[in-house]
PDB file of C-alpha atoms in Angstrom:
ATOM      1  CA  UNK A   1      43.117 -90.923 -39.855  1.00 87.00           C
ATOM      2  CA  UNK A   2      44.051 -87.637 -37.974  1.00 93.00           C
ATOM      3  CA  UNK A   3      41.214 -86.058 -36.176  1.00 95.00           C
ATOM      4  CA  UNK A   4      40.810 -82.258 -36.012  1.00 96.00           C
ATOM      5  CA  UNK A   5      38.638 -80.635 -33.621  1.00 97.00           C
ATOM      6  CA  UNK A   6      38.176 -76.650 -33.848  1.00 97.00           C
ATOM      7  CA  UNK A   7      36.765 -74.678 -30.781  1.00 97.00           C
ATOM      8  CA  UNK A   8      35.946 -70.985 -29.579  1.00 98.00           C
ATOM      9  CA  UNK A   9      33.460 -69.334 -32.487  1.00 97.00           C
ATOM     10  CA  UNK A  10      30.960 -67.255 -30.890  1.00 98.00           C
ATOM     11  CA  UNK A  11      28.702 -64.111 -31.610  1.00 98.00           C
ATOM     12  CA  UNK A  12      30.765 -60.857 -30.918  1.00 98.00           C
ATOM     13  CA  UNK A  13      30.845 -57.041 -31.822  1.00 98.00           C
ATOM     14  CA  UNK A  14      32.738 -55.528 -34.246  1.00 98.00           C
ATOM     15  CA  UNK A  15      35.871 -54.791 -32.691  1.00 97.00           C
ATOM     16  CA  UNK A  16      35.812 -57.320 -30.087  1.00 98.00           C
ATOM     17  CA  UNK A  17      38.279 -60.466 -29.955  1.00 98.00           C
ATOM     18  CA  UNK A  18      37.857 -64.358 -29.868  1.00 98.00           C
ATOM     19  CA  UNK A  19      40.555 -66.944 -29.689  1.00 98.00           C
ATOM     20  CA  UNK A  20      39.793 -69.691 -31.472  1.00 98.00           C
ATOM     21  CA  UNK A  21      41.946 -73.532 -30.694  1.00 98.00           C
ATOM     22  CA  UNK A  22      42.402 -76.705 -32.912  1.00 97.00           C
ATOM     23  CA  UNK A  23      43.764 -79.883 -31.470  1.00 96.00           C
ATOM     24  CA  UNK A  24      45.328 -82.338 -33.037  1.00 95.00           C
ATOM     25  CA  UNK A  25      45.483 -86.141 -32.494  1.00 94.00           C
ATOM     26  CA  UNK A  26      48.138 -86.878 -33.734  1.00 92.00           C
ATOM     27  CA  UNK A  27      51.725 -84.871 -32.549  1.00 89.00           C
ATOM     28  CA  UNK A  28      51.320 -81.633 -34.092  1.00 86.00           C
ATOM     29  CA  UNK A  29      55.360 -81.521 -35.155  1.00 88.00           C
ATOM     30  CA  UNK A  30      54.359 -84.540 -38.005  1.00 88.00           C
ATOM     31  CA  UNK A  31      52.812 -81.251 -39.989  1.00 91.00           C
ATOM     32  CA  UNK A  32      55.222 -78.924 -42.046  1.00 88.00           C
ATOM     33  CA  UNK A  33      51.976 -76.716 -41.607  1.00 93.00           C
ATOM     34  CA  UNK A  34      48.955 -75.947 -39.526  1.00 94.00           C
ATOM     35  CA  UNK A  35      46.341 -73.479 -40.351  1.00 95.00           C
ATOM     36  CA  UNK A  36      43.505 -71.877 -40.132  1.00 98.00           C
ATOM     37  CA  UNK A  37      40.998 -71.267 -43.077  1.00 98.00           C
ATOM     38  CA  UNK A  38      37.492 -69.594 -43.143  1.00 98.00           C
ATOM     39  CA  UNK A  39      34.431 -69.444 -45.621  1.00 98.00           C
ATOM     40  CA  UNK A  40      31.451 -67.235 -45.225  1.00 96.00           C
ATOM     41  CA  UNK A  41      28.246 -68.320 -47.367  1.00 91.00           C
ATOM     42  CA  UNK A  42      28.641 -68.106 -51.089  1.00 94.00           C
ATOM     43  CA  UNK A  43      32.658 -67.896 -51.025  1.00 95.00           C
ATOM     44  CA  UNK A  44      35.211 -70.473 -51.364  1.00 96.00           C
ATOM     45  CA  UNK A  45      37.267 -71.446 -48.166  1.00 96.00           C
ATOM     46  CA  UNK A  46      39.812 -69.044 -48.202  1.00 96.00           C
ATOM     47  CA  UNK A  47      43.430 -69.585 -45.927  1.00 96.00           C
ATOM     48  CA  UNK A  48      43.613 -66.991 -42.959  1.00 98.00           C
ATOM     49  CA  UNK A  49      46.564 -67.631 -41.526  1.00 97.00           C
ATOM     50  CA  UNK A  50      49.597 -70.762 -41.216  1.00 96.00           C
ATOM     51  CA  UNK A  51      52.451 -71.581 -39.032  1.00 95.00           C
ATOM     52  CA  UNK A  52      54.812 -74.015 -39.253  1.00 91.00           C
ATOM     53  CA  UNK A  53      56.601 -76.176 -36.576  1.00 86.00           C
ATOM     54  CA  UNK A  54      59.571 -73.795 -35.912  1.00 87.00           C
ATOM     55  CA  UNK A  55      56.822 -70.637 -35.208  1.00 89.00           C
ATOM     56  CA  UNK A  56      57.228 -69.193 -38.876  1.00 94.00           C
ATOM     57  CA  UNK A  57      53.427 -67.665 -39.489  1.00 96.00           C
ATOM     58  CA  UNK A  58      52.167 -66.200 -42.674  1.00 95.00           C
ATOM     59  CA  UNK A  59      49.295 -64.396 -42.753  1.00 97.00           C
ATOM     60  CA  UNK A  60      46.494 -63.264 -45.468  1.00 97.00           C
ATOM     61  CA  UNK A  61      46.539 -59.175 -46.138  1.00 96.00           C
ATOM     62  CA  UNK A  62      43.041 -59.101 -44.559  1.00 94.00           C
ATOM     63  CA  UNK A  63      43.641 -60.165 -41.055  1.00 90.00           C
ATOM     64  CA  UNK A  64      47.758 -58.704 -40.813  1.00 86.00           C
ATOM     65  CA  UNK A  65      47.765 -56.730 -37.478  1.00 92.00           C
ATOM     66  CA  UNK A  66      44.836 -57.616 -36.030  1.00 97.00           C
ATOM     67  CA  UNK A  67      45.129 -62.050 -35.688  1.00 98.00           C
ATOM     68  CA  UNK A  68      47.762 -64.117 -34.422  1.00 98.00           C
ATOM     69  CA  UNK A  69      48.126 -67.416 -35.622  1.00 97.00           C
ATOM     70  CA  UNK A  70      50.362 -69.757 -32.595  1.00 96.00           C
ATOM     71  CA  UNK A  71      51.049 -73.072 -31.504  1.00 93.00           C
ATOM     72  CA  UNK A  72      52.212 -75.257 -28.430  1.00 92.00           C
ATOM     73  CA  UNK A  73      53.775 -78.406 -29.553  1.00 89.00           C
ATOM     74  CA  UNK A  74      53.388 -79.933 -26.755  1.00 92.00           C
ATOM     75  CA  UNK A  75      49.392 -80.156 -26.560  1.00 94.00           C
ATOM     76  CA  UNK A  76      49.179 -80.574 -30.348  1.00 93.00           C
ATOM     77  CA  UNK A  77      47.272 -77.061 -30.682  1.00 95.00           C
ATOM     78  CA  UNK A  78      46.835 -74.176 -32.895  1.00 96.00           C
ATOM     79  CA  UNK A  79      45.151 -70.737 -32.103  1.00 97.00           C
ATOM     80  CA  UNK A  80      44.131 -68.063 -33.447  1.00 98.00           C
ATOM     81  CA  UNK A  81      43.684 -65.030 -31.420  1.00 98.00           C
ATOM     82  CA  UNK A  82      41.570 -62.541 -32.983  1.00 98.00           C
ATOM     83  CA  UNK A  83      41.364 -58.541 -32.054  1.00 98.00           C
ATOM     84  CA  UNK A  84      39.462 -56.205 -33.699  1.00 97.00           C
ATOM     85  CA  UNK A  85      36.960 -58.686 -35.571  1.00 98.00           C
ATOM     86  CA  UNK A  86      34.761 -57.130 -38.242  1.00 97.00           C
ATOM     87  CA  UNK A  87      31.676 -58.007 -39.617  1.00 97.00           C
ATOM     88  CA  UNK A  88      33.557 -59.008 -42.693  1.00 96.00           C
ATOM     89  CA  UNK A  89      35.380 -61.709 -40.815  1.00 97.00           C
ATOM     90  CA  UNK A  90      31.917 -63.636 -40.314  1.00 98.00           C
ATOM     91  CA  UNK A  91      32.694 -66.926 -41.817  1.00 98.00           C
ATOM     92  CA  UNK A  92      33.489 -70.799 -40.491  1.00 98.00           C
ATOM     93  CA  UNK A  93      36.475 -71.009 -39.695  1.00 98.00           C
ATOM     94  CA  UNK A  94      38.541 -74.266 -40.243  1.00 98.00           C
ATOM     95  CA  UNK A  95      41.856 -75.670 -39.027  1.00 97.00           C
ATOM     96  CA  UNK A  96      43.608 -77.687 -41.757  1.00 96.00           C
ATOM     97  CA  UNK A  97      46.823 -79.924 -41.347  1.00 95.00           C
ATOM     98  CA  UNK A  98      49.508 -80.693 -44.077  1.00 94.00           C
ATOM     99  CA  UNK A  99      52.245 -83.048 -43.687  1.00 92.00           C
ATOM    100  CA  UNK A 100      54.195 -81.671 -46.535  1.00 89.00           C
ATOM    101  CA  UNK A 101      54.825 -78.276 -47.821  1.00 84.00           C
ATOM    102  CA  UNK A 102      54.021 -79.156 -51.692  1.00 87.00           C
ATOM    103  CA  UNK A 103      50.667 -80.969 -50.831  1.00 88.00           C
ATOM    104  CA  UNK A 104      47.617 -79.347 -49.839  1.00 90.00           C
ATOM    105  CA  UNK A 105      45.732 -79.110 -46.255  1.00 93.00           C
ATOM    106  CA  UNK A 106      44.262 -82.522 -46.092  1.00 92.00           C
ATOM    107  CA  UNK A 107      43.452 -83.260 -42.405  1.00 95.00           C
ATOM    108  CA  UNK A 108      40.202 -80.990 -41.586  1.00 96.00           C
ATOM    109  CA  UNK A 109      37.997 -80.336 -38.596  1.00 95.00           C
ATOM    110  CA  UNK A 110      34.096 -79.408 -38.665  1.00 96.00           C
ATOM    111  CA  UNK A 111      34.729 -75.771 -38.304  1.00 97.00           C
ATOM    112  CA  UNK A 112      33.743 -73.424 -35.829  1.00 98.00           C
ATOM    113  CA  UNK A 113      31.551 -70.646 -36.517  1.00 98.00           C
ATOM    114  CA  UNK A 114      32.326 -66.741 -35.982  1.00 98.00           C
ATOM    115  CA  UNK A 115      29.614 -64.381 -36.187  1.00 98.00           C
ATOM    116  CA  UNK A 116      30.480 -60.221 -35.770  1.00 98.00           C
ATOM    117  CA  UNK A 117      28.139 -58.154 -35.516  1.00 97.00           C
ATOM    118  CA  UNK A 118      27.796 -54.163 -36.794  1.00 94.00           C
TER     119      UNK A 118
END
């Protein structure tokens, strides 16, 4: 079983920044795709933001400009650097792990919380 473990939610202003990290135990290159996901209460986990081994990112419309999604290989470990947060972008946020690009995220971590405030 691969074990996911999110870190760096906090309590910031709007327009401040937070870089959140995910570690993987298992080597991180085994995933076509790592990513980050977030829910805030009475919404369905929605995907932020994916990259895939080779440093190809995708990102959803609401957070283009303002996150970076990145990796380093060689500790296993996804970010996601954050600038400009709004209060809209209060949520958990959740690293997920696919091994293949035509199966879903399977491999999850607890989350880490992000809380903006106006």
């Amino acid at each position: 079983q691969v074990h996911v473990e999110e870190s760096g939610g906090g309590l910031v202003q709007a327009g401040g920044s937070l870089r959140l990290s995910c570690v993987a135990s298992e080597n991180s290159r085994n995933f076509n795709a790592m990513g980050w996901h977030r829910q805030a209460p009475g919404n369905q986990r929605e995907l932020v933001a994916s990259i895939h081994p080779n440093g190809a990112a995708r990102y959803a419309d609401f957070v283009k400009g303002r996150f970076t999604i990145s990796r380093d290989n060689f500790k296993n470990t996804v970010y996601l650097q954050m600038d400009n947060l709004e209060p809209e972008d209060t949520a958990v946020y959740y690293c997920g792990l696919r091994r293949d690009p035509f199966d879903p995220f399977r491999f999850w971590g607890q989350g880490t919380r992000v809380t903006v405030s106006s």
